[in-house]
mmCIF file of C-alpha atoms in Angstrom:
data_model
loop_
_atom_site.group_PDB
_atom_site.id
_atom_site.type_symbol
_atom_site.label_atom_id
_atom_site.label_comp_id
_atom_site.label_asym_id
_atom_site.label_seq_id
_atom_site.Cartn_x
_atom_site.Cartn_y
_atom_site.Cartn_z
ATOM 1 C CA MET A 11 -33.735 -2.894 -40.307
ATOM 2 C CA ALA A 12 -33.418 -3.501 -36.324
ATOM 3 C CA ASN A 13 -33.338 -7.306 -37.035
ATOM 4 C CA GLY A 14 -31.195 -7.256 -39.803
ATOM 5 C CA THR A 15 -28.756 -5.362 -37.909
ATOM 6 C CA GLY A 16 -28.907 -7.818 -34.951
ATOM 7 C CA ALA A 17 -28.589 -10.555 -37.218
ATOM 8 C CA PHE A 18 -25.253 -9.393 -38.333
ATOM 9 C CA LEU A 19 -24.240 -8.692 -35.429
ATOM 10 C CA VAL A 20 -24.651 -11.854 -33.950
ATOM 11 C CA LEU A 21 -23.690 -13.651 -37.087
ATOM 12 C CA PHE A 22 -20.257 -11.458 -37.141
ATOM 13 C CA LEU A 23 -19.385 -12.241 -33.052
ATOM 14 C CA LEU A 24 -20.328 -15.852 -33.741
ATOM 15 C CA LEU A 25 -18.160 -16.475 -36.349
ATOM 16 C CA TYR A 26 -15.438 -14.726 -34.962
ATOM 17 C CA ARG A 27 -15.840 -16.836 -31.964
ATOM 18 C CA ILE A 28 -15.401 -19.775 -33.619
ATOM 19 C CA ARG A 29 -12.402 -18.809 -35.368
ATOM 20 C CA ILE A 30 -10.195 -18.115 -32.557
ATOM 21 C CA ALA A 31 -11.867 -21.420 -30.419
ATOM 22 C CA GLN A 32 -11.147 -20.369 -27.304
ATOM 23 C CA THR A 33 -11.988 -23.442 -25.195
ATOM 24 C CA ASN A 34 -14.476 -25.971 -25.241
ATOM 25 C CA GLN A 35 -15.851 -25.504 -21.850
ATOM 26 C CA PHE A 36 -19.810 -25.929 -21.048
ATOM 27 C CA ASP A 37 -19.995 -21.904 -21.149
ATOM 28 C CA GLU A 38 -18.002 -21.257 -24.330
ATOM 29 C CA LYS A 39 -20.534 -23.864 -25.981
ATOM 30 C CA ALA A 40 -23.556 -22.538 -24.339
ATOM 31 C CA TYR A 41 -22.856 -18.928 -25.620
ATOM 32 C CA ASN A 42 -22.301 -19.928 -28.884
ATOM 33 C CA PHE A 43 -25.874 -21.703 -29.018
ATOM 34 C CA MET A 44 -27.672 -18.849 -27.793
ATOM 35 C CA LEU A 45 -25.639 -16.691 -30.663
ATOM 36 C CA ILE A 46 -27.107 -19.240 -32.834
ATOM 37 C CA ILE A 47 -30.654 -19.200 -31.577
ATOM 38 C CA THR A 48 -30.585 -15.205 -31.834
ATOM 39 C CA PHE A 49 -29.486 -15.566 -35.147
ATOM 40 C CA VAL A 50 -32.197 -17.863 -36.216
ATOM 41 C CA ALA A 51 -34.760 -15.794 -34.559
ATOM 42 C CA THR A 52 -34.035 -12.541 -36.011
ATOM 43 C CA ILE A 53 -34.248 -14.297 -39.218
ATOM 44 C CA ASN A 54 -37.470 -15.842 -38.528
ATOM 45 C CA GLU A 55 -39.078 -12.400 -37.357
ATOM 46 C CA THR A 56 -37.528 -10.708 -40.253
ATOM 47 C CA LEU A 57 -39.202 -13.379 -42.735
ATOM 48 C CA SER A 58 -42.579 -12.838 -40.959
ATOM 49 C CA PHE A 59 -42.733 -9.219 -41.533
ATOM 50 C CA ILE A 60 -41.627 -9.725 -45.078
ATOM 51 C CA ILE A 61 -44.706 -12.197 -45.729
ATOM 52 C CA GLU A 62 -47.066 -10.590 -43.414
ATOM 53 C CA ALA A 63 -50.587 -9.804 -45.347
ATOM 54 C CA ARG A 64 -48.952 -12.267 -48.572
ATOM 55 C CA PRO A 65 -52.495 -14.321 -49.533
ATOM 56 C CA GLY A 66 -51.827 -17.552 -50.274
ATOM 57 C CA PHE A 67 -51.896 -21.354 -47.993
ATOM 58 C CA ILE A 68 -48.040 -21.489 -48.365
ATOM 59 C CA PHE A 69 -47.606 -18.096 -46.822
ATOM 60 C CA HIS A 70 -50.063 -18.742 -44.345
ATOM 61 C CA ILE A 71 -48.298 -21.843 -42.685
ATOM 62 C CA LEU A 72 -44.578 -19.751 -43.172
ATOM 63 C CA GLN A 73 -46.571 -16.926 -40.845
ATOM 64 C CA TYR A 74 -47.432 -20.029 -38.260
ATOM 65 C CA LEU A 75 -43.506 -21.204 -38.613
ATOM 66 C CA THR A 76 -41.747 -18.516 -38.655
ATOM 67 C CA ASN A 77 -43.612 -16.535 -35.434
ATOM 68 C CA THR A 78 -43.747 -20.080 -33.565
ATOM 69 C CA ILE A 79 -39.701 -20.106 -33.788
ATOM 70 C CA ALA A 80 -39.432 -16.370 -32.998
ATOM 71 C CA SER A 81 -41.438 -16.949 -29.787
ATOM 72 C CA ALA A 82 -40.119 -20.047 -28.788
ATOM 73 C CA SER A 83 -36.222 -18.714 -29.064
ATOM 74 C CA SER A 84 -36.661 -15.807 -26.112
ATOM 75 C CA GLY A 85 -37.427 -18.482 -23.753
ATOM 76 C CA ILE A 86 -34.681 -20.804 -24.450
ATOM 77 C CA ILE A 87 -32.109 -18.010 -24.700
ATOM 78 C CA GLY A 88 -33.372 -17.396 -20.758
ATOM 79 C CA TYR A 89 -33.039 -20.401 -20.278
ATOM 80 C CA CYS A 90 -29.657 -21.000 -21.485
ATOM 81 C CA TRP A 91 -28.516 -17.427 -20.083
ATOM 82 C CA CYS A 92 -29.231 -18.681 -16.387
ATOM 83 C CA LEU A 93 -26.958 -21.784 -17.036
ATOM 84 C CA PHE A 94 -24.433 -19.928 -18.685
ATOM 85 C CA VAL A 95 -24.226 -17.432 -15.948
ATOM 86 C CA GLU A 96 -24.312 -20.054 -13.083
ATOM 87 C CA TYR A 97 -20.995 -22.300 -15.138
ATOM 88 C CA HIS A 98 -19.114 -19.106 -15.737
ATOM 89 C CA ILE A 99 -19.008 -18.166 -12.032
ATOM 90 C CA HIS A 100 -18.993 -21.520 -10.242
ATOM 91 C CA ARG A 101 -17.747 -23.944 -13.356
ATOM 92 C CA ASN A 102 -19.096 -26.333 -11.616
ATOM 93 C CA PHE A 103 -21.409 -29.394 -13.241
ATOM 94 C CA GLU A 104 -23.375 -30.527 -9.793
ATOM 95 C CA ARG A 105 -24.673 -26.855 -9.496
ATOM 96 C CA ILE A 106 -25.741 -27.194 -13.485
ATOM 97 C CA LYS A 107 -27.489 -30.140 -13.377
ATOM 98 C CA LYS A 108 -29.440 -29.308 -10.407
ATOM 99 C CA LYS A 109 -30.369 -25.605 -11.935
ATOM 100 C CA SER A 110 -31.315 -27.165 -15.213
ATOM 101 C CA ARG A 111 -34.450 -29.386 -13.971
ATOM 102 C CA ARG A 112 -35.520 -26.612 -12.159
ATOM 103 C CA LEU A 113 -35.020 -23.882 -14.628
ATOM 104 C CA ALA A 114 -36.659 -26.114 -17.419
ATOM 105 C CA ILE A 115 -39.899 -25.225 -15.763
ATOM 106 C CA PRO A 116 -40.767 -22.305 -16.936
ATOM 107 C CA LEU A 117 -39.374 -23.455 -20.629
ATOM 108 C CA MET A 118 -41.678 -26.266 -20.336
ATOM 109 C CA MET A 119 -45.120 -23.902 -19.956
ATOM 110 C CA ALA A 120 -44.016 -21.863 -22.590
ATOM 111 C CA THR A 121 -43.349 -24.933 -24.779
ATOM 112 C CA ILE A 122 -46.480 -26.203 -24.106
ATOM 113 C CA LEU A 123 -48.599 -23.138 -24.928
ATOM 114 C CA ILE A 124 -46.673 -22.803 -28.041
ATOM 115 C CA ILE A 125 -47.418 -25.993 -28.974
ATOM 116 C CA ILE A 126 -51.147 -25.490 -28.196
ATOM 117 C CA ASN A 127 -50.629 -22.500 -30.402
ATOM 118 C CA LEU A 128 -50.319 -24.555 -33.597
ATOM 119 C CA PHE A 129 -54.194 -26.163 -33.389
ATOM 120 C CA GLY A 130 -55.086 -22.304 -34.313
ATOM 121 C CA ASN A 131 -56.741 -21.304 -30.969
ATOM 122 C CA GLY A 132 -55.047 -18.123 -31.162
ATOM 123 C CA ILE A 133 -53.544 -18.065 -27.150
ATOM 124 C CA ILE A 134 -50.195 -16.651 -27.857
ATOM 125 C CA PHE A 135 -50.691 -15.390 -31.520
ATOM 126 C CA ASP A 136 -52.995 -15.863 -34.288
ATOM 127 C CA ILE A 137 -52.451 -15.592 -38.374
ATOM 128 C CA SER A 138 -55.470 -14.660 -39.766
ATOM 129 C CA LYS A 139 -56.895 -15.677 -43.280
ATOM 130 C CA GLU A 140 -55.390 -12.675 -44.674
ATOM 131 C CA ASN A 141 -52.229 -13.483 -43.063
ATOM 132 C CA ILE A 142 -52.030 -11.044 -40.356
ATOM 133 C CA TYR A 143 -50.053 -11.657 -36.712
ATOM 134 C CA THR A 144 -52.086 -10.262 -33.945
ATOM 135 C CA ARG A 145 -51.168 -11.273 -30.377
ATOM 136 C CA GLY A 146 -53.239 -13.715 -28.457
ATOM 137 C CA PRO A 147 -54.365 -13.420 -24.623
ATOM 138 C CA MET A 148 -51.585 -15.395 -23.249
ATOM 139 C CA ASN A 149 -49.198 -13.711 -25.266
ATOM 140 C CA PHE A 150 -47.913 -12.404 -22.090
ATOM 141 C CA ILE A 151 -47.144 -15.136 -20.590
ATOM 142 C CA LEU A 152 -44.003 -15.423 -22.706
ATOM 143 C CA TYR A 153 -42.928 -12.044 -21.628
ATOM 144 C CA ILE A 154 -43.210 -12.913 -17.775
ATOM 145 C CA ILE A 155 -41.039 -16.201 -18.027
ATOM 146 C CA VAL A 156 -38.393 -14.344 -19.930
ATOM 147 C CA PHE A 157 -38.621 -11.509 -17.256
ATOM 148 C CA ILE A 158 -38.118 -14.861 -14.553
ATOM 149 C CA TYR A 159 -34.882 -15.723 -16.248
ATOM 150 C CA TYR A 160 -33.530 -12.296 -16.090
ATOM 151 C CA ILE A 161 -34.379 -11.996 -12.395
ATOM 152 C CA GLU A 162 -32.896 -15.553 -11.750
ATOM 153 C CA SER A 163 -29.828 -14.954 -13.333
ATOM 154 C CA ILE A 164 -29.557 -11.787 -11.075
ATOM 155 C CA ASN A 165 -30.251 -13.567 -8.312
ATOM 156 C CA THR A 166 -27.234 -15.898 -8.751
ATOM 157 C CA VAL A 167 -24.596 -13.503 -9.270
ATOM 158 C CA GLN A 168 -26.201 -11.772 -6.221
ATOM 159 C CA LYS A 169 -25.620 -15.160 -4.026
ATOM 160 C CA ALA A 170 -22.376 -15.416 -5.503
ATOM 161 C CA LYS A 171 -21.220 -12.179 -4.248
ATOM 162 C CA ASN A 172 -22.561 -13.087 -0.927
ATOM 163 C CA ASP A 173 -21.146 -16.055 -0.839
ATOM 164 C CA SER A 174 -17.703 -14.569 -1.612
ATOM 165 C CA THR A 175 -17.335 -16.795 -4.461
ATOM 166 C CA LEU A 176 -17.632 -14.038 -7.389
ATOM 167 C CA VAL A 177 -15.440 -12.134 -9.521
ATOM 168 C CA GLU A 178 -16.427 -9.222 -8.786
ATOM 169 C CA PHE A 179 -16.896 -7.676 -12.730
ATOM 170 C CA PHE A 180 -19.288 -10.540 -14.010
ATOM 171 C CA PRO A 181 -21.434 -8.580 -16.393
ATOM 172 C CA ILE A 182 -24.876 -9.477 -15.553
ATOM 173 C CA TYR A 183 -26.179 -6.204 -15.980
ATOM 174 C CA TYR A 184 -24.765 -5.651 -19.203
ATOM 175 C CA PHE A 185 -27.211 -8.527 -20.597
ATOM 176 C CA ILE A 186 -30.171 -8.222 -18.345
ATOM 177 C CA ILE A 187 -30.539 -4.231 -19.195
ATOM 178 C CA PRO A 188 -30.693 -4.197 -22.847
ATOM 179 C CA CYS A 189 -32.643 -7.248 -23.417
ATOM 180 C CA MET A 190 -34.918 -5.761 -20.782
ATOM 181 C CA ILE A 191 -35.348 -2.372 -22.493
ATOM 182 C CA GLY A 192 -35.938 -4.127 -25.656
ATOM 183 C CA THR A 193 -38.303 -6.414 -24.406
ATOM 184 C CA MET A 194 -40.174 -3.597 -22.666
ATOM 185 C CA ILE A 195 -40.547 -1.508 -26.296
ATOM 186 C CA GLN A 196 -42.106 -4.575 -27.994
ATOM 187 C CA GLY A 197 -44.005 -5.568 -25.507
ATOM 188 C CA PHE A 198 -45.637 -2.450 -24.805
ATOM 189 C CA PHE A 199 -45.559 -1.128 -28.694
ATOM 190 C CA PHE A 200 -46.999 -3.342 -30.620
ATOM 191 C CA GLY A 201 -45.328 -3.863 -34.329
ATOM 192 C CA ILE A 202 -42.089 -2.142 -33.228
ATOM 193 C CA SER A 203 -39.057 -5.041 -33.308
ATOM 194 C CA THR A 204 -36.612 -4.169 -30.766
ATOM 195 C CA ILE A 205 -36.167 -7.393 -28.832
ATOM 196 C CA TRP A 206 -33.783 -9.455 -30.533
ATOM 197 C CA LEU A 207 -31.267 -5.895 -32.039
ATOM 198 C CA CYS A 208 -31.115 -5.369 -28.305
ATOM 199 C CA VAL A 209 -30.269 -9.203 -27.445
ATOM 200 C CA ALA A 210 -27.525 -9.279 -30.541
ATOM 201 C CA ILE A 211 -26.192 -5.642 -28.624
ATOM 202 C CA ALA A 212 -26.079 -7.424 -24.966
ATOM 203 C CA PHE A 213 -24.505 -10.385 -25.922
ATOM 204 C CA ILE A 214 -21.565 -8.102 -27.649
ATOM 205 C CA LEU A 215 -21.531 -6.131 -24.443
ATOM 206 C CA VAL A 216 -20.849 -9.508 -22.269
ATOM 207 C CA TYR A 217 -18.350 -10.723 -24.633
ATOM 208 C CA ILE A 218 -16.163 -7.852 -24.154
ATOM 209 C CA GLU A 219 -16.695 -7.517 -20.730
ATOM 210 C CA ILE A 220 -16.052 -11.637 -20.497
ATOM 211 C CA GLN A 221 -12.429 -11.024 -22.084
ATOM 212 C CA ILE A 222 -11.956 -9.854 -19.115
ATOM 213 C CA SER A 223 -12.453 -12.360 -16.741
ATOM 214 C CA ILE A 224 -10.353 -14.965 -18.953
ATOM 215 C CA SER A 225 -7.433 -14.214 -16.908
ATOM 216 C CA TYR A 226 -9.202 -16.208 -14.115
ATOM 217 C CA ILE A 227 -9.606 -19.354 -16.200
ATOM 218 C CA ASP A 228 -7.237 -21.816 -17.078
ATOM 219 C CA ASP A 229 -6.651 -22.180 -20.688
ATOM 220 C CA LEU A 230 -6.035 -25.894 -21.073
ATOM 221 C CA SER A 231 -8.422 -27.370 -18.029
ATOM 222 C CA GLY A 232 -11.543 -24.682 -18.677
ATOM 223 C CA LEU A 233 -10.951 -24.712 -14.383
ATOM 224 C CA TYR A 234 -10.054 -21.290 -12.418
ATOM 225 C CA ASN A 235 -6.434 -20.837 -12.341
ATOM 226 C CA ARG A 236 -4.085 -19.763 -9.241
ATOM 227 C CA LYS A 237 -5.013 -15.888 -9.891
ATOM 228 C CA TYR A 238 -8.600 -16.817 -9.332
ATOM 229 C CA MET A 239 -7.246 -18.767 -6.308
ATOM 230 C CA ASN A 240 -5.754 -16.052 -4.928
ATOM 231 C CA HIS A 241 -9.045 -14.008 -5.143
ATOM 232 C CA TYR A 242 -10.946 -16.637 -3.470
ATOM 233 C CA LEU A 243 -8.801 -17.157 -0.390
ATOM 234 C CA ASN A 244 -8.786 -12.977 0.202
ATOM 235 C CA LYS A 245 -12.647 -12.983 0.295
ATOM 236 C CA LEU A 246 -12.242 -16.042 2.455
ATOM 237 C CA GLN A 247 -9.967 -14.261 5.199
ATOM 238 C CA ASN A 248 -13.213 -11.696 5.236
ATOM 239 C CA ALA A 249 -16.137 -14.159 5.056
ATOM 240 C CA LYS A 250 -18.521 -14.858 7.866
ATOM 241 C CA ASN A 251 -18.543 -18.625 6.845
ATOM 242 C CA LYS A 252 -15.607 -19.994 7.718
ATOM 243 C CA HIS A 253 -16.477 -24.077 7.618
ATOM 244 C CA VAL A 254 -13.974 -24.544 4.455
ATOM 245 C CA TYR A 255 -11.802 -27.293 3.725
ATOM 246 C CA GLY A 256 -8.912 -27.417 1.182
ATOM 247 C CA PHE A 257 -8.099 -30.687 -0.904
ATOM 248 C CA LEU A 258 -4.755 -30.332 -2.967
ATOM 249 C CA MET A 259 -3.707 -33.309 -5.280
ATOM 250 C CA ASP A 260 -1.019 -34.435 -7.095
ATOM 251 C CA ILE A 261 -1.363 -36.476 -10.367
ATOM 252 C CA ASN A 262 0.924 -39.467 -9.382
ATOM 253 C CA GLU A 263 3.444 -40.033 -12.188
ATOM 254 C CA PHE A 264 2.602 -37.333 -14.362
ATOM 255 C CA LYS A 265 6.526 -37.467 -16.043
ATOM 256 C CA ALA A 266 5.729 -40.692 -17.010
ATOM 257 C CA ILE A 267 2.638 -39.908 -19.064
ATOM 258 C CA ASN A 268 4.108 -37.276 -20.499
ATOM 259 C CA ASP A 269 7.920 -38.971 -21.282
ATOM 260 C CA THR A 270 5.945 -42.263 -22.788
ATOM 261 C CA TYR A 271 2.768 -40.985 -24.792
ATOM 262 C CA GLY A 272 4.053 -37.290 -25.449
ATOM 263 C CA HIS A 273 2.933 -33.447 -23.844
ATOM 264 C CA LEU A 274 0.132 -33.890 -25.997
ATOM 265 C CA THR A 275 -1.232 -37.070 -24.238
ATOM 266 C CA GLY A 276 -0.273 -35.573 -21.411
ATOM 267 C CA ASP A 277 -2.443 -31.992 -21.251
ATOM 268 C CA HIS A 278 -5.168 -34.687 -22.306
ATOM 269 C CA ALA A 279 -4.333 -36.396 -18.988
ATOM 270 C CA LEU A 280 -4.814 -32.983 -16.951
ATOM 271 C CA ILE A 281 -8.059 -32.327 -19.382
ATOM 272 C CA GLN A 282 -9.606 -35.765 -18.337
ATOM 273 C CA PHE A 283 -8.727 -35.266 -14.568
ATOM 274 C CA SER A 284 -10.193 -31.617 -14.341
ATOM 275 C CA LYS A 285 -13.544 -33.295 -15.791
ATOM 276 C CA ILE A 286 -13.275 -35.795 -13.109
ATOM 277 C CA LEU A 287 -12.986 -32.637 -10.436
ATOM 278 C CA GLN A 288 -16.062 -30.749 -11.928
ATOM 279 C CA HIS A 289 -18.220 -34.196 -11.758
ATOM 280 C CA SER A 290 -17.079 -34.993 -8.162
ATOM 281 C CA ILE A 291 -17.540 -31.632 -6.249
ATOM 282 C CA ASP A 292 -20.776 -30.450 -5.057
ATOM 283 C CA LYS A 293 -22.816 -27.287 -5.356
ATOM 284 C CA ASP A 294 -20.899 -25.297 -2.004
ATOM 285 C CA SER A 295 -17.211 -25.996 -3.496
ATOM 286 C CA VAL A 296 -14.689 -24.852 -6.547
ATOM 287 C CA ALA A 297 -12.171 -27.095 -8.321
ATOM 288 C CA ILE A 298 -8.880 -24.918 -9.044
ATOM 289 C CA ARG A 299 -5.721 -25.809 -11.200
ATOM 290 C CA MET A 300 -2.785 -24.306 -9.488
ATOM 291 C CA GLY A 301 -0.622 -25.189 -12.145
ATOM 292 C CA GLY A 302 1.423 -28.383 -13.776
ATOM 293 C CA ASP A 303 -0.398 -31.272 -12.460
ATOM 294 C CA GLU A 304 -1.358 -29.759 -9.069
ATOM 295 C CA PHE A 305 -4.931 -29.112 -8.232
ATOM 296 C CA VAL A 306 -7.022 -27.745 -5.510
ATOM 297 C CA ILE A 307 -10.646 -28.158 -4.360
ATOM 298 C CA PHE A 308 -12.371 -25.460 -1.711
ATOM 299 C CA ALA A 309 -15.231 -27.075 -0.319
ATOM 300 C CA LYS A 310 -17.786 -25.725 2.084
ATOM 301 C CA ILE A 311 -18.460 -28.577 3.848
ATOM 302 C CA GLN A 312 -19.003 -28.715 8.015
ATOM 303 C CA SER A 313 -17.132 -31.615 8.984
ATOM 304 C CA ASP A 314 -14.332 -34.375 8.502
ATOM 305 C CA THR A 315 -16.388 -36.847 7.438
ATOM 306 C CA GLU A 316 -18.209 -34.960 4.432
ATOM 307 C CA ALA A 317 -14.409 -34.035 3.893
ATOM 308 C CA VAL A 318 -13.993 -38.100 3.643
ATOM 309 C CA LYS A 319 -16.671 -38.513 1.491
ATOM 310 C CA LEU A 320 -15.464 -35.956 -1.061
ATOM 311 C CA LYS A 321 -12.155 -37.584 -1.084
ATOM 312 C CA LYS A 322 -13.983 -41.112 -1.802
ATOM 313 C CA ARG A 323 -15.874 -39.211 -4.822
ATOM 314 C CA ILE A 324 -13.370 -38.425 -6.549
ATOM 315 C CA GLU A 325 -11.327 -41.603 -6.048
ATOM 316 C CA ASN A 326 -14.641 -43.513 -7.329
ATOM 317 C CA ASN A 327 -14.950 -41.398 -10.344
ATOM 318 C CA VAL A 328 -11.004 -41.709 -11.744
ATOM 319 C CA ARG A 329 -11.486 -45.223 -10.526
ATOM 320 C CA GLN A 330 -14.032 -45.220 -13.017
ATOM 321 C CA PHE A 331 -12.620 -43.518 -15.669
ATOM 322 C CA ASN A 332 -9.500 -45.541 -15.635
ATOM 323 C CA ILE A 333 -11.839 -49.121 -16.028
ATOM 324 C CA HIS A 334 -14.026 -47.398 -18.992
ATOM 325 C CA SER A 335 -11.428 -45.042 -20.559
ATOM 326 C CA LYS A 336 -10.084 -45.995 -24.234
ATOM 327 C CA GLU A 337 -6.526 -43.647 -23.226
ATOM 328 C CA PRO A 338 -3.429 -45.238 -23.032
ATOM 329 C CA PHE A 339 -2.675 -44.003 -19.335
ATOM 330 C CA HIS A 340 -4.230 -44.503 -16.078
ATOM 331 C CA LEU A 341 -4.929 -41.921 -13.709
ATOM 332 C CA SER A 342 -3.907 -41.528 -9.528
ATOM 333 C CA PHE A 343 -3.578 -38.525 -7.334
ATOM 334 C CA SER A 344 -2.032 -38.036 -4.059
ATOM 335 C CA ILE A 345 -4.226 -36.127 -1.710
ATOM 336 C CA GLY A 346 -4.117 -33.571 1.189
ATOM 337 C CA ILE A 347 -6.668 -32.506 2.793
ATOM 338 C CA ALA A 348 -6.953 -29.321 5.875
ATOM 339 C CA LYS A 349 -9.606 -27.585 7.531
ATOM 340 C CA TYR A 350 -9.356 -23.868 7.475
ATOM 341 C CA ASN A 351 -9.020 -22.463 10.915
ATOM 342 C CA GLY A 352 -10.803 -18.405 10.053
ATOM 343 C CA LYS A 353 -7.832 -17.251 10.862
ATOM 344 C CA ASN A 354 -4.339 -17.587 8.746
ATOM 345 C CA ILE A 355 -4.374 -18.234 5.066
ATOM 346 C CA ASP A 356 -0.835 -19.386 5.005
ATOM 347 C CA THR A 357 -1.254 -22.000 8.048
ATOM 348 C CA PHE A 358 -4.280 -23.469 5.860
ATOM 349 C CA LEU A 359 -2.381 -23.883 2.578
ATOM 350 C CA SER A 360 1.124 -25.394 4.599
ATOM 351 C CA ALA A 361 -1.426 -27.563 6.478
ATOM 352 C CA MET A 362 -2.624 -28.951 3.079
ATOM 353 C CA ASP A 363 0.776 -29.110 1.238
ATOM 354 C CA ASP A 364 2.028 -31.037 4.218
ATOM 355 C CA SER A 365 -0.526 -33.324 3.933
ATOM 356 C CA MET A 366 -0.379 -34.299 0.221
ATOM 357 C CA TYR A 367 2.702 -34.927 0.334
ATOM 358 C CA GLU A 368 2.847 -37.071 3.184
ATOM 359 C CA ALA A 369 0.357 -38.725 0.904
ATOM 360 C CA LYS A 370 2.531 -39.031 -1.775
ATOM 361 C CA ASN A 371 5.615 -40.498 -0.078
ATOM 362 C CA MET A 372 3.220 -42.903 0.901
ATOM 363 C CA HIS A 373 2.137 -43.735 -2.628
ATOM 364 C CA ARG A 374 6.063 -44.178 -3.615
ATOM 365 C CA LEU A 375 6.380 -46.414 -0.650
ATOM 366 C CA MET A 376 3.665 -48.849 -2.006
ATOM 367 C CA GLN A 377 5.153 -49.082 -5.373
#
């Protein structure tokens, strides 16, 4: 009953999200993937309960298969949840790449143990000749790995708060608390199935709360929007770390792209430029679409030299896009750079603006 309810809730949410299809960003894909894994896990665990103690070789194989999938699913959910949290907060591919490799270590350990268990040694679980499931001596490791992922996601949110970049209402505990309750109940009381129902409830709670944070995301590009920029700057003013550079960018001849190829192609140009920025920034930077074809990056860097390196990295990535892309348009941009003086936000923004329009005028003169 519990797994059936969980499967229904997750399937309903997944189909609803597919129908509305808000964006095609990494966090949207990760969230949907976690829903799919949860649905598969609930179905597998339900099937394992139904076929338990049924005689026959086919049921024996099915018991191993369903319990293997159910055992692996928790670690996969934990891994994906950590990446989802990381991207949803920072919207930064560089952070995802670095964290994904480190976070994969516990998941690989769990996967190795589960594969070894398939040889019938019963270290994770055992299926008797009567097709009855029993836990193995190392089953607890899977629970530890899941809790490692829960703790890591909490740490990510807490660090973002300390670094003054987090939208305050990120619903970390709406996911963690139900999942931890379900995991502990099923871990301590053998035979009670609560994990996947609690995971399904957690996903629904998170989805409801995340709808609030959508107001900080630009629908077209998937970057943060001007509303988030105001939030960031307000927190920056009160932050201890004042080593922040601003990079204000404007796409050159963007109107020409719209006039020549149409507004749909113009939108696609904005999306491609947004992706370039996401792949260009490092883990301590945030990219924002201010509106129209104007973008800004705030980067926690220590010197003018590092600022120039970031500018050159963006220029190189745009150049590579123009070389390899099959799009009908080429991208170029003007960029203004300013360092925050730690005192006046308006002066900081004006300095970026002046620097960018100086670069814009230089571009016009060179044509």
